[in-house]
Short mmCIF file of C-alpha atoms in Angstrom, two decimals:
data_model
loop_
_atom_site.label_atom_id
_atom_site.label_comp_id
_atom_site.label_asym_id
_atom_site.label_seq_id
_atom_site.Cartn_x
_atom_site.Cartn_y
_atom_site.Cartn_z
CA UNK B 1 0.00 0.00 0.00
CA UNK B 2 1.75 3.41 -1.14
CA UNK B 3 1.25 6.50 1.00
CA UNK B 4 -1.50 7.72 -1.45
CA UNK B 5 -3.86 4.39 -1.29
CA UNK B 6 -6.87 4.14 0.84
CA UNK B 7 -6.11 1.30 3.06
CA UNK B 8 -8.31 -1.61 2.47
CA UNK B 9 -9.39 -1.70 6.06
CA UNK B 10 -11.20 1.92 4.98
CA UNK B 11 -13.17 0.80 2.37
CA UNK B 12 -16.58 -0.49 1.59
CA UNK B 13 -16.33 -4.28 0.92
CA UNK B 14 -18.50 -5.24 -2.33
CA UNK B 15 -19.06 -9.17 -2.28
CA UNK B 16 -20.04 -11.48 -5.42
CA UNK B 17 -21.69 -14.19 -4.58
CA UNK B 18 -23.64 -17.22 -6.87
CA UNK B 19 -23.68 -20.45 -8.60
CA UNK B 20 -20.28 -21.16 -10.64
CA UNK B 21 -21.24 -20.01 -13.86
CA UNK B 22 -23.60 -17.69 -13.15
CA UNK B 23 -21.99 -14.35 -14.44
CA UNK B 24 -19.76 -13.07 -11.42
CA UNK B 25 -16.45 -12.96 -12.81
CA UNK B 26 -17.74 -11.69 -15.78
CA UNK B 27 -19.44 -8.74 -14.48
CA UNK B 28 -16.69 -8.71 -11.66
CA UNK B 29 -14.53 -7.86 -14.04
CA UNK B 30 -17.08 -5.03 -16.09
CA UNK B 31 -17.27 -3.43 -12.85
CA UNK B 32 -13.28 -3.23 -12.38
CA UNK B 33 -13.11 -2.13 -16.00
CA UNK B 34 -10.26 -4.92 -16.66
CA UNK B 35 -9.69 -8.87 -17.02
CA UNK B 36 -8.84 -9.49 -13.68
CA UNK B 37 -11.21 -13.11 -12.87
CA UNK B 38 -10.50 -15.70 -15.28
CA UNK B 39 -13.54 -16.35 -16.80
CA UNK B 40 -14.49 -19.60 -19.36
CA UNK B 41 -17.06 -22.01 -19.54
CA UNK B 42 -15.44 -24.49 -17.59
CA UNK B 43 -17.21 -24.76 -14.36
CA UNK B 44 -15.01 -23.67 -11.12
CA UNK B 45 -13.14 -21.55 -12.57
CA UNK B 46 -12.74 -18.95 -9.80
CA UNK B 47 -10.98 -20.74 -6.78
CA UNK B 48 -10.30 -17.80 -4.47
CA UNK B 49 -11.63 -15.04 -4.10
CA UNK B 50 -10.09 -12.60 -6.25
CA UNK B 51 -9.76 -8.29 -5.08
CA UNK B 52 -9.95 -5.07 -6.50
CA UNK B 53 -10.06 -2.15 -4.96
CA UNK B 54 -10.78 0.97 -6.55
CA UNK B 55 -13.45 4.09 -6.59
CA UNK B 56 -17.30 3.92 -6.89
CA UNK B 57 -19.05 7.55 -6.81
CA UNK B 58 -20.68 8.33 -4.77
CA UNK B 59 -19.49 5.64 -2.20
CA UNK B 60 -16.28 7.04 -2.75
CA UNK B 61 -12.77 3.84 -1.93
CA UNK B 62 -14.25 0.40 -2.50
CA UNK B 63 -12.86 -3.16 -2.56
CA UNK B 64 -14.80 -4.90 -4.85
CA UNK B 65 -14.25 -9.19 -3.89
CA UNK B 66 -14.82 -12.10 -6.34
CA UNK B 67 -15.78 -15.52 -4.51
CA UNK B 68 -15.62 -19.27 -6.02
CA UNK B 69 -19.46 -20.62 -7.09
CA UNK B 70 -21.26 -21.73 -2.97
CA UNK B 71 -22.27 -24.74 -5.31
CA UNK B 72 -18.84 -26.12 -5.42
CA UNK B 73 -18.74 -29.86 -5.48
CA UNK B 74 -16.25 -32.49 -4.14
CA UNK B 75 -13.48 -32.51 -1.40
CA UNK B 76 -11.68 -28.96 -2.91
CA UNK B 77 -14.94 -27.55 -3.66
CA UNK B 78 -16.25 -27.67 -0.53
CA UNK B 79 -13.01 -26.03 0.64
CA UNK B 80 -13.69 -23.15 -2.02
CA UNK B 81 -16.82 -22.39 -0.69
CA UNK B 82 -15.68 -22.03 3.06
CA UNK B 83 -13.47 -19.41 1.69
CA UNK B 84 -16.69 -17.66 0.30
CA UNK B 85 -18.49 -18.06 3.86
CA UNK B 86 -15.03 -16.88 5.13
CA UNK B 87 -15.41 -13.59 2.49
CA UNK B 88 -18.95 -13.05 4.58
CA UNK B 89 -17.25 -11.01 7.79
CA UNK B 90 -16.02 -8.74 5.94
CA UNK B 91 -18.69 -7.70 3.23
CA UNK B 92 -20.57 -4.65 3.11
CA UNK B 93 -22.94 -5.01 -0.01
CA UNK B 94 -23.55 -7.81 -1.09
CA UNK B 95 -24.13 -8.86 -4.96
CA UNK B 96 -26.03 -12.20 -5.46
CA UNK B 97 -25.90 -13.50 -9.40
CA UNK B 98 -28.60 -15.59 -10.83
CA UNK B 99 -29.01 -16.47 -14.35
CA UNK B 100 -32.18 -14.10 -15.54
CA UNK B 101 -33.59 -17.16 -17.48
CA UNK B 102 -33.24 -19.74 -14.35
CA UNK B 103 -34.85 -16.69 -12.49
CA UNK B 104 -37.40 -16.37 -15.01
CA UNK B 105 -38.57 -20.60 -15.07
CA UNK B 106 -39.03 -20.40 -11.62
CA UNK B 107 -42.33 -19.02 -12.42
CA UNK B 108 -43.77 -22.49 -13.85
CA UNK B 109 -42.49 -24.44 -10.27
CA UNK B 110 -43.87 -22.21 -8.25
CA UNK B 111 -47.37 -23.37 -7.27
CA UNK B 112 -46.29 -26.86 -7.00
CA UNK B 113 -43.22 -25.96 -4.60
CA UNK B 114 -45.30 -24.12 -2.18
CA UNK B 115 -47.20 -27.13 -1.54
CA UNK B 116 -44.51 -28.80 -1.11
CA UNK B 117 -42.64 -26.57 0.93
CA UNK B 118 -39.58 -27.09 -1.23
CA UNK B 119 -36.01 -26.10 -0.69
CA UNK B 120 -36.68 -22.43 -2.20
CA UNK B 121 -37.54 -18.75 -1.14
CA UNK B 122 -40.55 -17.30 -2.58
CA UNK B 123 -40.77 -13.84 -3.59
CA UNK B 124 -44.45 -12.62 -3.68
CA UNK B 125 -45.91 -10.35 -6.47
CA UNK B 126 -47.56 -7.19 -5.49
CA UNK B 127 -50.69 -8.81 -7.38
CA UNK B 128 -50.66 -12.38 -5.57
CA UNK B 129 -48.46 -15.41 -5.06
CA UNK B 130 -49.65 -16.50 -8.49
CA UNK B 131 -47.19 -14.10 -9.64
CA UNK B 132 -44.28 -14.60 -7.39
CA UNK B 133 -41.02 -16.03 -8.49
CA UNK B 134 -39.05 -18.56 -7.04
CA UNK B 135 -35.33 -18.57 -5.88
CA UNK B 136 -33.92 -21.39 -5.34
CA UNK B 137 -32.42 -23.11 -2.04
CA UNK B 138 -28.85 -22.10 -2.60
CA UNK B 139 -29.34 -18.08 -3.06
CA UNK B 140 -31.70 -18.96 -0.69
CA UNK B 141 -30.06 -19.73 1.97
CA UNK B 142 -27.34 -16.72 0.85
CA UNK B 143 -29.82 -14.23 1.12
CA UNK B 144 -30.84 -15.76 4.68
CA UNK B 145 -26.90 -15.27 5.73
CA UNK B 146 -27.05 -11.33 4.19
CA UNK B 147 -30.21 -10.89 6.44
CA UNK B 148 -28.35 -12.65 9.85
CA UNK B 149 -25.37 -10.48 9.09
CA UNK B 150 -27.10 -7.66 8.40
CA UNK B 151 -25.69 -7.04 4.73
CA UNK B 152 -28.12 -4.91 2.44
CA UNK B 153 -27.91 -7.10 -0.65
CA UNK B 154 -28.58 -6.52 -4.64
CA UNK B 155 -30.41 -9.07 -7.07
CA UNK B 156 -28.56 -9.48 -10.13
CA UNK B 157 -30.29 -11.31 -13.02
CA UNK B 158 -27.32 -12.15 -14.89
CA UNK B 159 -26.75 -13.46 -18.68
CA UNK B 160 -29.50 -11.01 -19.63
CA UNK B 161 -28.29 -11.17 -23.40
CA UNK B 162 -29.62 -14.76 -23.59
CA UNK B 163 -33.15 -13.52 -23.14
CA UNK B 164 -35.76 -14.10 -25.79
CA UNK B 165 -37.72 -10.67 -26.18
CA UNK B 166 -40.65 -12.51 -24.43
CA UNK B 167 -39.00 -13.50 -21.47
CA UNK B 168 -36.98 -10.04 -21.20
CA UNK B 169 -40.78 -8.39 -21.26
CA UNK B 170 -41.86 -10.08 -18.69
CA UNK B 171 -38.87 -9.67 -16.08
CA UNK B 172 -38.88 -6.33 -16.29
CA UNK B 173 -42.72 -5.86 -16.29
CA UNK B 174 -42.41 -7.79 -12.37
CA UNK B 175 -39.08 -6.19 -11.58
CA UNK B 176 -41.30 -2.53 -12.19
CA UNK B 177 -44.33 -4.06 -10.09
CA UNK B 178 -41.73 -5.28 -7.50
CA UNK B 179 -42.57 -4.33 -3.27
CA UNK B 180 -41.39 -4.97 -0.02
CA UNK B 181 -38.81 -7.87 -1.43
CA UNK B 182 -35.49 -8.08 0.56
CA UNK B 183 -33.01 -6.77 -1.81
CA UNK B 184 -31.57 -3.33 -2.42
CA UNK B 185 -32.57 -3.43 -5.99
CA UNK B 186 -33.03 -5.77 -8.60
CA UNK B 187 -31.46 -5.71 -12.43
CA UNK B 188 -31.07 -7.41 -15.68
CA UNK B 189 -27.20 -7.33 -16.12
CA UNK B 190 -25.01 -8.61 -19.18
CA UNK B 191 -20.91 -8.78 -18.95
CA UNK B 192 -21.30 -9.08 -22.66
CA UNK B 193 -23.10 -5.87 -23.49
CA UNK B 194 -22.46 -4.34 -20.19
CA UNK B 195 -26.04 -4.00 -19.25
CA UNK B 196 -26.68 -2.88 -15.75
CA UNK B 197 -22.78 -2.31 -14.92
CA UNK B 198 -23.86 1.79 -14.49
CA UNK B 199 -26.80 1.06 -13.48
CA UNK B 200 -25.68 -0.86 -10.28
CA UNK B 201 -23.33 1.82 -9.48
CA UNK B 202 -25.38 3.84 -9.49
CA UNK B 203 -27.50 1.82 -7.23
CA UNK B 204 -25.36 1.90 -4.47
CA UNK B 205 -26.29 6.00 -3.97
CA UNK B 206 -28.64 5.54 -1.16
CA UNK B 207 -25.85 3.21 0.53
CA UNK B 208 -23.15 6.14 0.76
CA UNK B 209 -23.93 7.01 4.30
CA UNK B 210 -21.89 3.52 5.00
CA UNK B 211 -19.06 5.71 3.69
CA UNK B 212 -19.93 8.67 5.45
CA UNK B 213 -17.89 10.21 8.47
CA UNK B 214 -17.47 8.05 11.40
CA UNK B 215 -16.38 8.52 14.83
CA UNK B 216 -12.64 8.93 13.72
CA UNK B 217 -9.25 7.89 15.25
CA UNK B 218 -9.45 11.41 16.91
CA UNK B 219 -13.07 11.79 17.47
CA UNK B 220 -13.10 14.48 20.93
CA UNK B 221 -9.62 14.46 21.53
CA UNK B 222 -8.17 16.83 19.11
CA UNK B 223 -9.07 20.56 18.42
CA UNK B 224 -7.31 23.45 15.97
CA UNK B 225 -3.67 23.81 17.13
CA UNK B 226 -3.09 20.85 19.72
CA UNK B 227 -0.14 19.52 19.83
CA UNK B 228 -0.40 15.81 19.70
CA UNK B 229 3.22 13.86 20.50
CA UNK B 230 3.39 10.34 18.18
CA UNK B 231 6.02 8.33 19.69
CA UNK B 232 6.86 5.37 16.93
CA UNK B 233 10.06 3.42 18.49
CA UNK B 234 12.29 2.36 15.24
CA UNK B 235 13.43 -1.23 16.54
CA UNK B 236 14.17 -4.29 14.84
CA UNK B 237 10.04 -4.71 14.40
CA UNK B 238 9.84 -1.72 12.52
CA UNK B 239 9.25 -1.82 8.80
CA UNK B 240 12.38 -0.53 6.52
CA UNK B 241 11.58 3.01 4.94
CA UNK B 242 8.27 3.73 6.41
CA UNK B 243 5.17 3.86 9.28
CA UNK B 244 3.20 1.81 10.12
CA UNK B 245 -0.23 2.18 9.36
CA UNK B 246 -2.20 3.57 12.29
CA UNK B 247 0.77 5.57 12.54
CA UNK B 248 0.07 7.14 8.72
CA UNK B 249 -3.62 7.43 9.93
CA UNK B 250 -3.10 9.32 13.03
CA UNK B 251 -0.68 11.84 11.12
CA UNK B 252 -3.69 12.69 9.02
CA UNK B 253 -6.27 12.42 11.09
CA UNK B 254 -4.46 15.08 13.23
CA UNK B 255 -3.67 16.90 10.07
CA UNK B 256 -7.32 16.72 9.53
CA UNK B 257 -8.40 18.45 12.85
CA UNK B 258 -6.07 21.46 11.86
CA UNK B 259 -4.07 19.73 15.15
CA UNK B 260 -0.54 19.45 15.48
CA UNK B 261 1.61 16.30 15.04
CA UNK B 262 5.49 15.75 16.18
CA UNK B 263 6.95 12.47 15.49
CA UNK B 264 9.51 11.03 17.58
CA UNK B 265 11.35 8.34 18.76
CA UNK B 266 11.54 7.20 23.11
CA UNK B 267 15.01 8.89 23.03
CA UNK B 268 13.64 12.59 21.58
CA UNK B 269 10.74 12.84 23.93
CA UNK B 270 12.42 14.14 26.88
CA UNK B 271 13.45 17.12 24.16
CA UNK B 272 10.18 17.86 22.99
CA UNK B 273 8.71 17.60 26.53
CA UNK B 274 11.68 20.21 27.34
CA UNK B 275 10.56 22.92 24.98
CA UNK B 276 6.36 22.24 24.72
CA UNK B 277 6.00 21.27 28.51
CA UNK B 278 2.10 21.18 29.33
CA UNK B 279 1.37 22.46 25.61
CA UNK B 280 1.03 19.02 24.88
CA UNK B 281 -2.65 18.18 24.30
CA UNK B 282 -2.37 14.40 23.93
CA UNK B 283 0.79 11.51 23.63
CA UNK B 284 0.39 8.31 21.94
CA UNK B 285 2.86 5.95 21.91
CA UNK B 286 3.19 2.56 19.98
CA UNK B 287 2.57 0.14 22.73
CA UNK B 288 5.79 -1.73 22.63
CA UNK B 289 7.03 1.40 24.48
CA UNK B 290 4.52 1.72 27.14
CA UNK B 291 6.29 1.53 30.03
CA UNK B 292 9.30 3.56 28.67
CA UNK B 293 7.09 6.84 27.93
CA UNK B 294 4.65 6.46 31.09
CA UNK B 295 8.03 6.99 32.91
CA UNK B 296 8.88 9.98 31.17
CA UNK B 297 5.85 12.26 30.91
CA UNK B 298 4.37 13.81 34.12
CA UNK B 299 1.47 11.64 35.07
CA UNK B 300 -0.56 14.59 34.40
CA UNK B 301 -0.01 14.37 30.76
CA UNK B 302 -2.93 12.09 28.62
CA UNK B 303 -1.24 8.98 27.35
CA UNK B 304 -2.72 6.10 25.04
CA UNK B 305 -1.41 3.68 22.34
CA UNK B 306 -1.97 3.66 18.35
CA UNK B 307 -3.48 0.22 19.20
CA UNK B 308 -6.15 1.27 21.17
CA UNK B 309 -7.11 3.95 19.31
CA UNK B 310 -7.53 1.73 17.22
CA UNK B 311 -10.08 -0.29 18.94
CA UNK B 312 -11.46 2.68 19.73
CA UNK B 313 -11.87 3.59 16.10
CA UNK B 314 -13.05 -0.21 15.32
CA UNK B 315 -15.69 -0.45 17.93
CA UNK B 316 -14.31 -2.67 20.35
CA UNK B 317 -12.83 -0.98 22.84
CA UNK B 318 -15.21 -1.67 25.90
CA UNK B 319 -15.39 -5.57 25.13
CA UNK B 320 -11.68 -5.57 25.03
CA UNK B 321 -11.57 -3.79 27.91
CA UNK B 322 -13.69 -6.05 29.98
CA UNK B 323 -11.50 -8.74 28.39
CA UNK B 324 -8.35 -7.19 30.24
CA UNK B 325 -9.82 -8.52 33.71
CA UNK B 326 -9.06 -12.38 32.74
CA UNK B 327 -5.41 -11.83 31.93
CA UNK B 328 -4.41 -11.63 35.94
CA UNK B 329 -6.73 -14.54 36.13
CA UNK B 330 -5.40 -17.37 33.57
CA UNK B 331 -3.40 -20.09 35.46
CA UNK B 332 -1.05 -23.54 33.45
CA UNK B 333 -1.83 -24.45 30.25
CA UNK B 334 -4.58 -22.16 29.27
CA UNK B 335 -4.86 -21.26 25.39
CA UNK B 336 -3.96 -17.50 24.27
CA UNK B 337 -4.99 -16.39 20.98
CA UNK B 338 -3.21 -13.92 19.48
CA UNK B 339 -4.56 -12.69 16.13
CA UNK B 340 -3.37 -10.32 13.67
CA UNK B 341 -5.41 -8.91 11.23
CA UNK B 342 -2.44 -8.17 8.56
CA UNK B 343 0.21 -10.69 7.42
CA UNK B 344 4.04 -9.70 7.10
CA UNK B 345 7.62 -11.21 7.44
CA UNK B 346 8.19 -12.32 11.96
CA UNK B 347 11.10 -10.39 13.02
CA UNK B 348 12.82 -11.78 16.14
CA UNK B 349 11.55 -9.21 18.39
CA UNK B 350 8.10 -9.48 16.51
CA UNK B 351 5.85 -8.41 19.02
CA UNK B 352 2.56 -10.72 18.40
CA UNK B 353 5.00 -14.15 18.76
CA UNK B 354 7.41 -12.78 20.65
CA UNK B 355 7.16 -9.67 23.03
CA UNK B 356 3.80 -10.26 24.10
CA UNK B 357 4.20 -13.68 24.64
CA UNK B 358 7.10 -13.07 26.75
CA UNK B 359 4.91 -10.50 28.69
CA UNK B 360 2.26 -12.52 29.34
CA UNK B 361 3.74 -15.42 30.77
CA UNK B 362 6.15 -12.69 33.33
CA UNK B 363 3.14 -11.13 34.43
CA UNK B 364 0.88 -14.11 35.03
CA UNK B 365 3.92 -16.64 36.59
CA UNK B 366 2.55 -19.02 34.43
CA UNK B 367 2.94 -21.66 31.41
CA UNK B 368 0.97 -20.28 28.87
CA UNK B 369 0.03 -22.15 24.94
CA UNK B 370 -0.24 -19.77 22.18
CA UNK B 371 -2.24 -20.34 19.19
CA UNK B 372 -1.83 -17.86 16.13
CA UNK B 373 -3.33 -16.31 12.60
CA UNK B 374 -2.28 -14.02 10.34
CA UNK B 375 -4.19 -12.16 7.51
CA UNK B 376 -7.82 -13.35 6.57
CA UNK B 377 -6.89 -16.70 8.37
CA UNK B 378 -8.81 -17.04 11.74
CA UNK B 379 -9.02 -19.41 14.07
CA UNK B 380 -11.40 -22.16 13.19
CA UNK B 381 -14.56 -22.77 15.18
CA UNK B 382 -13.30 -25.94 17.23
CA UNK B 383 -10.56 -24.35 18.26
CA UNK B 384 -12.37 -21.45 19.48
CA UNK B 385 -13.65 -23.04 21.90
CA UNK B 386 -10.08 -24.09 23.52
CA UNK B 387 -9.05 -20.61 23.90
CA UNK B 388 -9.24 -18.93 27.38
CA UNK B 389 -8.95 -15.13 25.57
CA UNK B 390 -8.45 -13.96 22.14
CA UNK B 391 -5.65 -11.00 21.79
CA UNK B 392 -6.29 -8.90 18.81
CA UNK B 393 -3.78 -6.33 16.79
CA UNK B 394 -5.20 -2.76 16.59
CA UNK B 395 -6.94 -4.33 13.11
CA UNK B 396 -5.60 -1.60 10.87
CA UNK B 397 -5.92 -3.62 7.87
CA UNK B 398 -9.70 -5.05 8.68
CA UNK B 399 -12.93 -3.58 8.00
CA UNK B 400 -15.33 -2.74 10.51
CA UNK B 401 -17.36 -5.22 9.28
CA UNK B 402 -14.90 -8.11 9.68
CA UNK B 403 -13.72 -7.05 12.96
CA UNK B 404 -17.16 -7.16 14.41
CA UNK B 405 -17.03 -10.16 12.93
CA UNK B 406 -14.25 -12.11 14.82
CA UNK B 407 -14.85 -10.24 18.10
CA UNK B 408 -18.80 -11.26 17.81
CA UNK B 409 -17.56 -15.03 17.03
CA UNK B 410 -15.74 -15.45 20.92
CA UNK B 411 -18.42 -13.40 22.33
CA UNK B 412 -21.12 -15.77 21.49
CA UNK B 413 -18.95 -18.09 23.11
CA UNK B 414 -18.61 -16.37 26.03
CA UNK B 415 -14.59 -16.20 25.37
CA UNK B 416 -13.91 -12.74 26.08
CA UNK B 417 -11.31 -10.82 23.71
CA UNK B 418 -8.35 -7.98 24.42
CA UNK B 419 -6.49 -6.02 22.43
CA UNK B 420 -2.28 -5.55 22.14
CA UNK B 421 -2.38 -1.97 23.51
CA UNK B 422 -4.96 -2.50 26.29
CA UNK B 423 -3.42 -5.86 27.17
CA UNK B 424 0.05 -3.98 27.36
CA UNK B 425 -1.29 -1.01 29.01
CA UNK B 426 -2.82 -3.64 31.64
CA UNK B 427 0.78 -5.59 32.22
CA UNK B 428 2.59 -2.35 32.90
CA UNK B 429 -0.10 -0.94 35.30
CA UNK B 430 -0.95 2.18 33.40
CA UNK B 431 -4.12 0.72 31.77
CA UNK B 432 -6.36 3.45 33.82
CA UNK B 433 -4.15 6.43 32.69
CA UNK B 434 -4.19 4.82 28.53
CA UNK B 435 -8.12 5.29 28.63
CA UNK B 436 -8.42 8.24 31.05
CA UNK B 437 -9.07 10.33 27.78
CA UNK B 438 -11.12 8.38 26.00
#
């Protein structure tokens, strides 16, 4: 990601989902404006989901996401459609595909299946159920999953081109009588001709407020001229040539607020403190360096971490908070999971494998096991329920969406969850004073 990019954690997540053949990739690929899903007529051909991100008006940064067909078959299809459940935490909208001729033969099964209570969904006409049209089990049961996760989702009647005239009257005579169905919107759309690609875009209008301001990293603490001290230690963790990324963010949030940023290292704050003093609105400190800092500023002066800012920003902050309470409490053996929410090269003094490791078993006096993921892998749902607690990263590269996600998962299971900077902040005794502000 180059200083300029939106960082994919910032974007709204766009979703394909359908049958394998059914038009995705196709239109995936209309949407992008370039080849970037193989397409053919061989069935399967997408495997994993495939990403683009890029700009939608008026939603503004989007990362449009390609999934393998849920109807998969065998041992490596069924493995190809976990990864399109998987693709589920983090979508936003959510595009289902159905051929518009499969859509439109529904119509002749209809009354029979609604006797028999078959494996479908009916959609009711505004004139009667003679009229409704059937979808069948497997965007079914899709459109179920959009409604549990609460994911406004689009129709897409794809393959439109193969219509006869007929049967393209008579879609979009019901799609123009439509009511009360539970989709966003419903359209004829053709990869081939490009039929509906603006017209979905466009669709997405009354969706922008997903995109709209939230409560930012900032939010309260930050007015016109603060001075806000970033402390971002340059160790052996540190990526070569740049900041990290809640770093970059905070810089511009600050920016943003017409605030003040000065970036240092541990060794330069003692300076700055020197000539600013009690000027300084606000310190934040990567959380690695915790206990350094706290023992440098006054204990008047506001301290917190990027990381839990960061769960702050994500929405999390108060169930990883009560989550802190347990780490005093775990004893032997118990399971730690430590997740990170971005993958990257483990330094020696990586702090998700090694530092915090090392910090939780010196303040607990005890043998801990540590289970970990990287990236979009997550712990499966077995496991889960092995863990004692579930330490997260600050989530810088995860949506919202998909953070709410993975938090919700151990909550259900009454597993509580922590975060790196509130854990820290916890094991070094300042966790009051990190949160004092927020």
């Amino acid at each position: 990601m180059s200083l300029q990019d939106t960082p994919q954690g910032e974007r709204i997540h766009i979703a394909f989902f359908g049958r394998r053949n059914a038009g995705k990739s196709s239109f995936f690929n209309a949407i992008a404006g370039q080849k970037l899903s193989l397409t053919s007529e061989t069935l399967g051909t997408t495997t994993d989901p495939v990403r683009k991100s890029m700009e939608i008006l008026p939603l503004g940064p989007v990362l449009l996401i390609d999934t393998p067909g849920f109807d998969d078959e065998g041992e490596l299809g069924s493995m190809r459609v976990e990864r399109t459940k998987e693709v589920l935490r983090e979508t936003d909208i959510a595009l289902l595909f159905l051929p518009a001729k499969d859509f439109l033969s529904a119509k002749d099964v209809l009354p029979a299946r609604k006797e028999e209570q078959g494996e479908g969904f009916f959609l009711s006409d505004i004139e009667g159920q003679e009229e409704g049209l059937f979808l069948p089990e497997k965007e079914a049961s899709y459109l179920r999953l959009f409604q549990e996760n609460k994911i406004p989702p689009f129709l897409l009647l794809s393959q439109s081109d193969k219509l006869s005239s007929e049967g393209r009257r008579q879609i979009e005579d019901w799609i123009s009588r439509k009511k009360d169905l539970p989709f966003q919107g419903i359209f004829l759309v053709s990869s081939e001709t490009k039929e509906g690609v603006e017209a979905v875009k466009n669709a997405f209008a009354p969706l922008a407020s997903l995109q709209e301001e939230k409560k930012r990293l900032f939010h309260g603490l930050v007015e016109p001229g603060d001075f806000v001290v970033l402390v971002t230690p340059i160790d052996e963790s540190a990526p070569k040539g740049r900041l990290i990324l809640p770093q970059q963010m905070a810089i511009r949030d600050i920016l943003d607020y017409n605030g003040i940023p000065l970036v240092c290292q541990v060794e330069e704050l003692p300076k700055i403190l020197e000539n600013l003093g009690d000027k300084i609105k606000l310190v934040v400190t990567d959380s690695q360096a915790f206990s350094k800092v706290n023992q440098i500023l006054p204990k008047t002066m506001p301290l917190t971490s990027f990381s839990i800012l960061m769960a702050r920003y994500k929405g999390f902050l108060s169930y990883a908070l009560e989550g802190c309470a347990v780490l005093s409490t775990l004893e032997d053996g118990d399971r730690v999971y430590i997740a990170e929410g971005c993958s990257h090269h483990r330094q020696c003094g990586d702090i998700g494998t090694v530092k915090l490791p090392r910090m939780l078993e010196k303040y607990t006096g005890k043998k801990l096991q540590f289970v970990y993921s990287e990236g979009k892998g997550f712990l499966p749902e077995e496991e889960q329920k092995r863990v004692k607690i579930m330490i997260h990263c600050g989530a810088c590269m995860l949506s919202e969406k998909e953070v709410e996600s993975r938090y919700q998962d151990f909550l259900r299971k009454k597993i509580p969850i922590c975060n790196y900077g509130l854990a820290m902040a916890k094991m070094t005794g300042i966790l009051e004073r990190s949160i004092e502000m927020l």
